[in-house]
mmCIF file of C-alpha atoms in Angstrom:
data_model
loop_
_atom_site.group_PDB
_atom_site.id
_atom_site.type_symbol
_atom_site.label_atom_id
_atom_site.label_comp_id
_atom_site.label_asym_id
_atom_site.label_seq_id
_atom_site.Cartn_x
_atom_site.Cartn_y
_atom_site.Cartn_z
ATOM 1 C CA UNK A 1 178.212 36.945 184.532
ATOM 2 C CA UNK A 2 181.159 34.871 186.449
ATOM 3 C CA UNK A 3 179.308 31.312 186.622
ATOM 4 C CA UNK A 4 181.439 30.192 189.143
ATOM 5 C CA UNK A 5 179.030 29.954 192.737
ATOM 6 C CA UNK A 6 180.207 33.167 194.975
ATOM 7 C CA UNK A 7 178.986 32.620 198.562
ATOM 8 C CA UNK A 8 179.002 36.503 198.376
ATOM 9 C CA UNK A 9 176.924 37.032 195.968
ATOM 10 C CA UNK A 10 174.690 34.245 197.756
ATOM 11 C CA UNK A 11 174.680 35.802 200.835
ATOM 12 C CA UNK A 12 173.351 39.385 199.087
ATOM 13 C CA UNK A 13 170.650 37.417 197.545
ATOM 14 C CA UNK A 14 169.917 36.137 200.010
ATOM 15 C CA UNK A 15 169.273 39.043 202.255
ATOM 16 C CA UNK A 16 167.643 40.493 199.060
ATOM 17 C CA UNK A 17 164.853 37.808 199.255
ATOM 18 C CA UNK A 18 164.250 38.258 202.635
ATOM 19 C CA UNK A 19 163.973 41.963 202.640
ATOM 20 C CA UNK A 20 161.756 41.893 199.529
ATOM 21 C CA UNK A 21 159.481 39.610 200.919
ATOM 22 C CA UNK A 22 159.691 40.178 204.308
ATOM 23 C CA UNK A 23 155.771 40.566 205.249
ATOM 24 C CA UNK A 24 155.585 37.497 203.429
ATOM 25 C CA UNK A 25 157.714 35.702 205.712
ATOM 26 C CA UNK A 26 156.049 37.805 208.998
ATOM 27 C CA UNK A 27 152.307 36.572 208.231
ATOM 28 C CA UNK A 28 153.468 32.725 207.689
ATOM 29 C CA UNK A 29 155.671 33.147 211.191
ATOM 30 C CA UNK A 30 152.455 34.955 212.733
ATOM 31 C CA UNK A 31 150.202 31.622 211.157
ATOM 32 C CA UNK A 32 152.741 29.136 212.174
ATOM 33 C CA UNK A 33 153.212 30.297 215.949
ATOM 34 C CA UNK A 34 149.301 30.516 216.151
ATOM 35 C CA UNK A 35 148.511 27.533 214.073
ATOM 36 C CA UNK A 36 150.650 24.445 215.230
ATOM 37 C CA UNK A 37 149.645 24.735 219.110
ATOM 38 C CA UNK A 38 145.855 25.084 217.506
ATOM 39 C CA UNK A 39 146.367 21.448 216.261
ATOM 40 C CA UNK A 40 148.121 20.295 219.924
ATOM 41 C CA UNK A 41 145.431 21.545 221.802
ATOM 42 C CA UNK A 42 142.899 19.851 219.405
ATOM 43 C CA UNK A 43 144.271 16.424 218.767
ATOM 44 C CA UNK A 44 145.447 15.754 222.643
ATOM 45 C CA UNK A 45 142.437 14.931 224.359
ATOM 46 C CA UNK A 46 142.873 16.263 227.702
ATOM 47 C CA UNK A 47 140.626 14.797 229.384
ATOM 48 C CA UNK A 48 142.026 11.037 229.044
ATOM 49 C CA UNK A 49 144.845 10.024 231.427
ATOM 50 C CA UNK A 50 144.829 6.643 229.370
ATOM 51 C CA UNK A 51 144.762 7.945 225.791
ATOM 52 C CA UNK A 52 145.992 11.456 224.953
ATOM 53 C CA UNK A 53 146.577 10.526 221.549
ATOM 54 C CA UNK A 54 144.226 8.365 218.185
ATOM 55 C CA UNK A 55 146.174 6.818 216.501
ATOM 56 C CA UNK A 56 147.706 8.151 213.275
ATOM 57 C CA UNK A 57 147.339 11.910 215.159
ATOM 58 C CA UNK A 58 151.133 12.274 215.465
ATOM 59 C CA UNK A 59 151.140 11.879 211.290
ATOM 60 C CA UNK A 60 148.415 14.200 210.783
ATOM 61 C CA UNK A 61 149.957 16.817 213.099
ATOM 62 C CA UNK A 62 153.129 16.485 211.103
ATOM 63 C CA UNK A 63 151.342 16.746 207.392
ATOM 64 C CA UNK A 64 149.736 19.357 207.939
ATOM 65 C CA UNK A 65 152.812 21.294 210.252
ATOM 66 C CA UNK A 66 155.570 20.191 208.416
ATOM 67 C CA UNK A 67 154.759 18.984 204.796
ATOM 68 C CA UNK A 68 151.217 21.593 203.883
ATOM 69 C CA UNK A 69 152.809 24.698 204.749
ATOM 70 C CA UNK A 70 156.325 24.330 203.447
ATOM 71 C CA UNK A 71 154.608 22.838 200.641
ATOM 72 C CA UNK A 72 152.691 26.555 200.186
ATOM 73 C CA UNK A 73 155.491 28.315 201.044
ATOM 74 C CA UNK A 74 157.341 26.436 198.627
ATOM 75 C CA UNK A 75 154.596 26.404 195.728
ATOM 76 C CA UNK A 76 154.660 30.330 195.659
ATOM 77 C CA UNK A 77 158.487 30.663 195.951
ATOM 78 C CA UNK A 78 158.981 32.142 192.673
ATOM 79 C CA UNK A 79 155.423 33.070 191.483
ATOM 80 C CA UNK A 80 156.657 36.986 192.616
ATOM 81 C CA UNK A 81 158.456 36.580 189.188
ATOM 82 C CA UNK A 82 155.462 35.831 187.405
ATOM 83 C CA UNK A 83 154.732 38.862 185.537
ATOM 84 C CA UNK A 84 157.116 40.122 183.131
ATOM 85 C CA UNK A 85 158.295 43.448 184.281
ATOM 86 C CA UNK A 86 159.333 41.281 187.752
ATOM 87 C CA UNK A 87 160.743 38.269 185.735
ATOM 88 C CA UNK A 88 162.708 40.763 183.530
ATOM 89 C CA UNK A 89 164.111 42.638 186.876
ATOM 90 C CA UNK A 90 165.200 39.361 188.856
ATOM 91 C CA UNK A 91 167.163 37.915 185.629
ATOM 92 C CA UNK A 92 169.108 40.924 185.401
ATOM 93 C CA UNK A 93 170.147 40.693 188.881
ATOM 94 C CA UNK A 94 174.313 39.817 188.681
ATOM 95 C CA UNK A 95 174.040 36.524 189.892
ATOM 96 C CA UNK A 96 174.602 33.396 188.621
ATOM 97 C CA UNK A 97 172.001 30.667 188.204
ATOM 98 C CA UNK A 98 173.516 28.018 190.827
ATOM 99 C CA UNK A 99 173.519 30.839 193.311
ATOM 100 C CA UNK A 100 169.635 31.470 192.477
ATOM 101 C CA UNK A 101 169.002 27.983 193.094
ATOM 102 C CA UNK A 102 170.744 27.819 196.293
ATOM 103 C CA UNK A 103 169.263 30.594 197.484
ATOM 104 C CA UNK A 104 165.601 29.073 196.492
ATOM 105 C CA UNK A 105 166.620 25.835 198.118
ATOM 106 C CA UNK A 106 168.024 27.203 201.543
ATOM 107 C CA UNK A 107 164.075 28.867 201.747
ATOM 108 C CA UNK A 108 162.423 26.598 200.577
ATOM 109 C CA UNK A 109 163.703 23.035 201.591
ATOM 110 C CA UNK A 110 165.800 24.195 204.726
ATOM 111 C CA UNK A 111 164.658 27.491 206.715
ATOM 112 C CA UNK A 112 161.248 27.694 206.565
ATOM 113 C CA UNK A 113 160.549 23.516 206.841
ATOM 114 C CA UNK A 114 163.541 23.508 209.670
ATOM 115 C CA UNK A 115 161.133 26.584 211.492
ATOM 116 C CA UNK A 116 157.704 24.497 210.995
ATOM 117 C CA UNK A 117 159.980 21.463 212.637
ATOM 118 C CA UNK A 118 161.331 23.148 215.690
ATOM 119 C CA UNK A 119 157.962 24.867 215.970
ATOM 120 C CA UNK A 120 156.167 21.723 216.488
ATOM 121 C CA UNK A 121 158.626 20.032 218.237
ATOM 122 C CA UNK A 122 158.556 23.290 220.984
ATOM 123 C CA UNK A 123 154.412 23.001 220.983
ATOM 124 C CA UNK A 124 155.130 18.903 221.651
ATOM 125 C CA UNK A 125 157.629 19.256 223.990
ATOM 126 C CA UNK A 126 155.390 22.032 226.230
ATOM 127 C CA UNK A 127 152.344 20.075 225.468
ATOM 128 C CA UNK A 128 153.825 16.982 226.758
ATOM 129 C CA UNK A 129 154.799 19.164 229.747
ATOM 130 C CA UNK A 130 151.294 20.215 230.569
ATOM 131 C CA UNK A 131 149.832 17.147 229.900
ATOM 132 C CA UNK A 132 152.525 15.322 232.818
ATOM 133 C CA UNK A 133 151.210 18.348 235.239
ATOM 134 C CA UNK A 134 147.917 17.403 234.894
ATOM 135 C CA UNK A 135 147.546 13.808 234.764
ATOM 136 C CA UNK A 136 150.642 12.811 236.084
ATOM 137 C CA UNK A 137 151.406 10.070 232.943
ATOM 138 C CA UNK A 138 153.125 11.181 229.620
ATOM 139 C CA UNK A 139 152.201 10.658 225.916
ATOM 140 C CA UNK A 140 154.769 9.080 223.029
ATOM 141 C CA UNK A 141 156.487 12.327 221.200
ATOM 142 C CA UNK A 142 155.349 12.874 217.645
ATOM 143 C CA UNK A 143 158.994 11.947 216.606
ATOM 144 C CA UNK A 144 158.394 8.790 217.188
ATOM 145 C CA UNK A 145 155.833 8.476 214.357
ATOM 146 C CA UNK A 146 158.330 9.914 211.843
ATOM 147 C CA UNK A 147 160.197 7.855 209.131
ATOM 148 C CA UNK A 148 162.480 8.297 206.229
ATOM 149 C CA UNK A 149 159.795 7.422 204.013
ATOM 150 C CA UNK A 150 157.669 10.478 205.506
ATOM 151 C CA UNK A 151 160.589 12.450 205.339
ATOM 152 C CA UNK A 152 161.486 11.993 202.024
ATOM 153 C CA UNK A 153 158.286 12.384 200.601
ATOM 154 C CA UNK A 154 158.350 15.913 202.356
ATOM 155 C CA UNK A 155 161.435 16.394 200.433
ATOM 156 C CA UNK A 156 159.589 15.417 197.154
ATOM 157 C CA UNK A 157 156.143 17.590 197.175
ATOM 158 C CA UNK A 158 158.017 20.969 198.509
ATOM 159 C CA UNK A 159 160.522 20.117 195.459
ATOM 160 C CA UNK A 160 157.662 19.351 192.878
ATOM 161 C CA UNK A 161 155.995 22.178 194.023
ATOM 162 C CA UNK A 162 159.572 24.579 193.962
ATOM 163 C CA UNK A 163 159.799 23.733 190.514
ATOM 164 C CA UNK A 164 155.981 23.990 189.526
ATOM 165 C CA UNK A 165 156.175 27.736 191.317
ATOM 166 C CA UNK A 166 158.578 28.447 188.435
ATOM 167 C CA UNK A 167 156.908 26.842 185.314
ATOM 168 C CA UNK A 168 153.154 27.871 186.223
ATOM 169 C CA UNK A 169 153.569 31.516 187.283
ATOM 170 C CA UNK A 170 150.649 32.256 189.120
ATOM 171 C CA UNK A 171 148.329 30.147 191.352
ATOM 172 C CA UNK A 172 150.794 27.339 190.982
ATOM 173 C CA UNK A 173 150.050 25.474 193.891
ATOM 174 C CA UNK A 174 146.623 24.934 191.704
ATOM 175 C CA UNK A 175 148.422 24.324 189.027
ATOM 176 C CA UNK A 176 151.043 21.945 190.349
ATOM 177 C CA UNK A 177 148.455 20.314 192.414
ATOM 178 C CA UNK A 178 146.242 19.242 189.765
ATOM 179 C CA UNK A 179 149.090 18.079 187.013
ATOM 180 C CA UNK A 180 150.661 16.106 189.916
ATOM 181 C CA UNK A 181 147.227 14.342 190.345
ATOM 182 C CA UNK A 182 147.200 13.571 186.597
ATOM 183 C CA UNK A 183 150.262 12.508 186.333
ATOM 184 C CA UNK A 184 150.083 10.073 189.689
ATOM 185 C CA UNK A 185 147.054 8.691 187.702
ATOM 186 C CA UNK A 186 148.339 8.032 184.740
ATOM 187 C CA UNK A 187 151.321 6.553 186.541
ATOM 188 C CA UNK A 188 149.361 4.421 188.506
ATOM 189 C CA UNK A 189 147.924 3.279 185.027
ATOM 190 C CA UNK A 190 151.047 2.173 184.042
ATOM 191 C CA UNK A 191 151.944 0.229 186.971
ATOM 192 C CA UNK A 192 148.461 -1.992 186.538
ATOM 193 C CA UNK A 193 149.263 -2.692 182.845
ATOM 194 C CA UNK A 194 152.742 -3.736 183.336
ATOM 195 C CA UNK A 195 152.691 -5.380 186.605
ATOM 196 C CA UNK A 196 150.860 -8.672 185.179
ATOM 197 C CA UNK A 197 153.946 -8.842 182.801
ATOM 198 C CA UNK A 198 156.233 -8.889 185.504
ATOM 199 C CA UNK A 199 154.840 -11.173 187.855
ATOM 200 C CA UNK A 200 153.566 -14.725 186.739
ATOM 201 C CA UNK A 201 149.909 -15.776 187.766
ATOM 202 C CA UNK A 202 146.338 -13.878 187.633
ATOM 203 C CA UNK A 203 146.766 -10.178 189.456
ATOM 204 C CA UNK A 204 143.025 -8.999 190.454
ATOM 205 C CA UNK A 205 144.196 -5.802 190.844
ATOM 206 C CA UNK A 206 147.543 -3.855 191.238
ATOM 207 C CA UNK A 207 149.326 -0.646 193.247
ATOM 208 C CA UNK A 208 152.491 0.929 193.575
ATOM 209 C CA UNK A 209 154.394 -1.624 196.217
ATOM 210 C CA UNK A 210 151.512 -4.537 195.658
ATOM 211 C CA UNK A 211 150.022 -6.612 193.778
ATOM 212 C CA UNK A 212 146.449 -9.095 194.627
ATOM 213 C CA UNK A 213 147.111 -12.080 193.497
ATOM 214 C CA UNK A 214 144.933 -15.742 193.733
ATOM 215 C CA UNK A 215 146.204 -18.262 196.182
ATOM 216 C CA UNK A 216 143.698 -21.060 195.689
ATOM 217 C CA UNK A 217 140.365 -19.382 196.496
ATOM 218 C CA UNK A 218 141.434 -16.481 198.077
ATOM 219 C CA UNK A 219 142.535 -13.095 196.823
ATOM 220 C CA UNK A 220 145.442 -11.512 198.756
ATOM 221 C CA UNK A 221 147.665 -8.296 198.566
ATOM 222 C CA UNK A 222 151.432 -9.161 198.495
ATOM 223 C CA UNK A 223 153.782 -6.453 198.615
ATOM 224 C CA UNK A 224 156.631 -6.722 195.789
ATOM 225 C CA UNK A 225 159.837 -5.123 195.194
ATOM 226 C CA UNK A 226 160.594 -3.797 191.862
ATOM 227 C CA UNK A 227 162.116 -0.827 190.192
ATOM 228 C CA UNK A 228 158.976 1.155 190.481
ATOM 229 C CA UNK A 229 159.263 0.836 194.499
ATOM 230 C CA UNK A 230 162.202 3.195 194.219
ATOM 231 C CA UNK A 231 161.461 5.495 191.158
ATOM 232 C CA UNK A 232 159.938 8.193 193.552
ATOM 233 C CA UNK A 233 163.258 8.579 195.340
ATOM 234 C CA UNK A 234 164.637 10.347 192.275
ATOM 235 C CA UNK A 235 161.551 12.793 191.731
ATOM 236 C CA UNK A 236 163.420 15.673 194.236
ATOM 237 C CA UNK A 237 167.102 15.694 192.799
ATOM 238 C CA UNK A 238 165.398 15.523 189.250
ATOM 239 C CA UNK A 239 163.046 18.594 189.888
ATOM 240 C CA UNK A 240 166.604 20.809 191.216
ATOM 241 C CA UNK A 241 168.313 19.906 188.077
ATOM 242 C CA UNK A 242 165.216 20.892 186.123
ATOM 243 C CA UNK A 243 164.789 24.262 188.000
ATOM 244 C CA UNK A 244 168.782 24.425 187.680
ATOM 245 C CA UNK A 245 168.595 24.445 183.391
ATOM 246 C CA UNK A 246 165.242 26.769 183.297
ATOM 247 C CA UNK A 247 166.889 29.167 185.464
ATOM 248 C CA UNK A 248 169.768 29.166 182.779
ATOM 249 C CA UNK A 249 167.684 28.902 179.668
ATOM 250 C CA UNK A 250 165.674 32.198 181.560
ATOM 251 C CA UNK A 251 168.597 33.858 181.775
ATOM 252 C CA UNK A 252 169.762 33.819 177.844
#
């Protein structure tokens, strides 16, 4: 097999996902378009002309929109390959492993999380509509509630749980779901034993970004910058490149 990528060959695979699992793709739509204005019409309360909105409601909307589903959809991406008549049939497919993980990540991390997106930002946009028509007044967009951080750890779990489809076979998102709790744990064990040998002074107790530390009497959180604080950014790119070299080492 030619290694070099072939947007040709991408494009038939492409088409060859979608076709194979095209009910697949019908029933999440079907949830999705029934789903997302569930949540609008349950987290506005539209009765209020004051306060359509608690706050954090424009982040919950968005977790479970945006991050749970594509998270699903991307934790059971490859577990159609998990048996080994199917596994054996999509490795001898005459494609080459970048274009297998390009066509995984154009699913996975841009068209399906780019349809939850516009979804929601439709159902916001009409529910901000009908809200205006009945009370006259208007409510902050969800967008405004959004970050990078939020973003990016959108990025992360579908990624995680891309690659965890791949290693774990069936029921990943079980799978991936618990050994990402572990390992956060154990992580998070780490960071409290060597916190206290980076900063100086008596640390009560200690978290990802902070630390509690005594100031006289008193016991306060501070938050601190150190490596850690950005570790997490290279989780996603690290999970492609894994997928990337299992892919190959499947396909010897």
């Amino acid at each position: 097999m030619n290694q070099i990528f072939s947007f040709k060959r991408y494009g038939l695979l492409m088409k060859r996902q979608f076709v194979e699992n095209a009910a697949l793709y019908r029933w999440s739509m079907l949830i999705l378009i029934l789903l997302i204005p569930l949540l609008f019409w349950l987290f506005i309360d539209w009765n209020s002309s004051t306060a359509p909105r608690v706050n954090g409601i424009g982040e919950s909307i968005f977790v479970i929109a945006c991050i749970i589903c594509p998270v699903i959809f991307g934790g059971t991406y490859f577990e159609s390959i998990a048996s080994k008549h199917k596994s054996m049939f999509y490795f001898s497919l005459p494609v080459s492993a970048s274009e297998r993980l390009a066509t995984a990540f154009s699913f996975a991390m841009i068209i399906f999380p780019a349809i939850c997106f516009t979804l929601l930002a439709v159902c916001d946009t009409f529910s901000a509509w009908l809200y205006h028509l009945k009370f006259d007044a208007d409510y902050p967009p969800f967008t405004r509630y959004l970050d990078f951080e939020l973003i990016y750890i959108t990025i992360t779990l579908i990624s995680v749980f891309v690659l965890g489809s791949f290693i774990f076979g069936k029921i990943s998102v079980i799978k991936t779901g618990v050994a990402l709790v572990v390992l956060m744990g154990l992580f998070q064990g780490l960071i409290k034993l060597i916190f206290p040998l980076i900063i100086q002074g008596e640390i009560k107790n200690a978290e990802f970004e902070k630390v509690m530390i005594e100031y006289g009497t008193e016991w306060k959180w501070i938050q601190v910058d150190t490596l850690f604080n950005h570790m997490w950014y290279l989780i996603a790119p690290l999970c492609w490149i894994i997928l990337y070299f299992k892919i190959k080492e499947r396909e010897a």
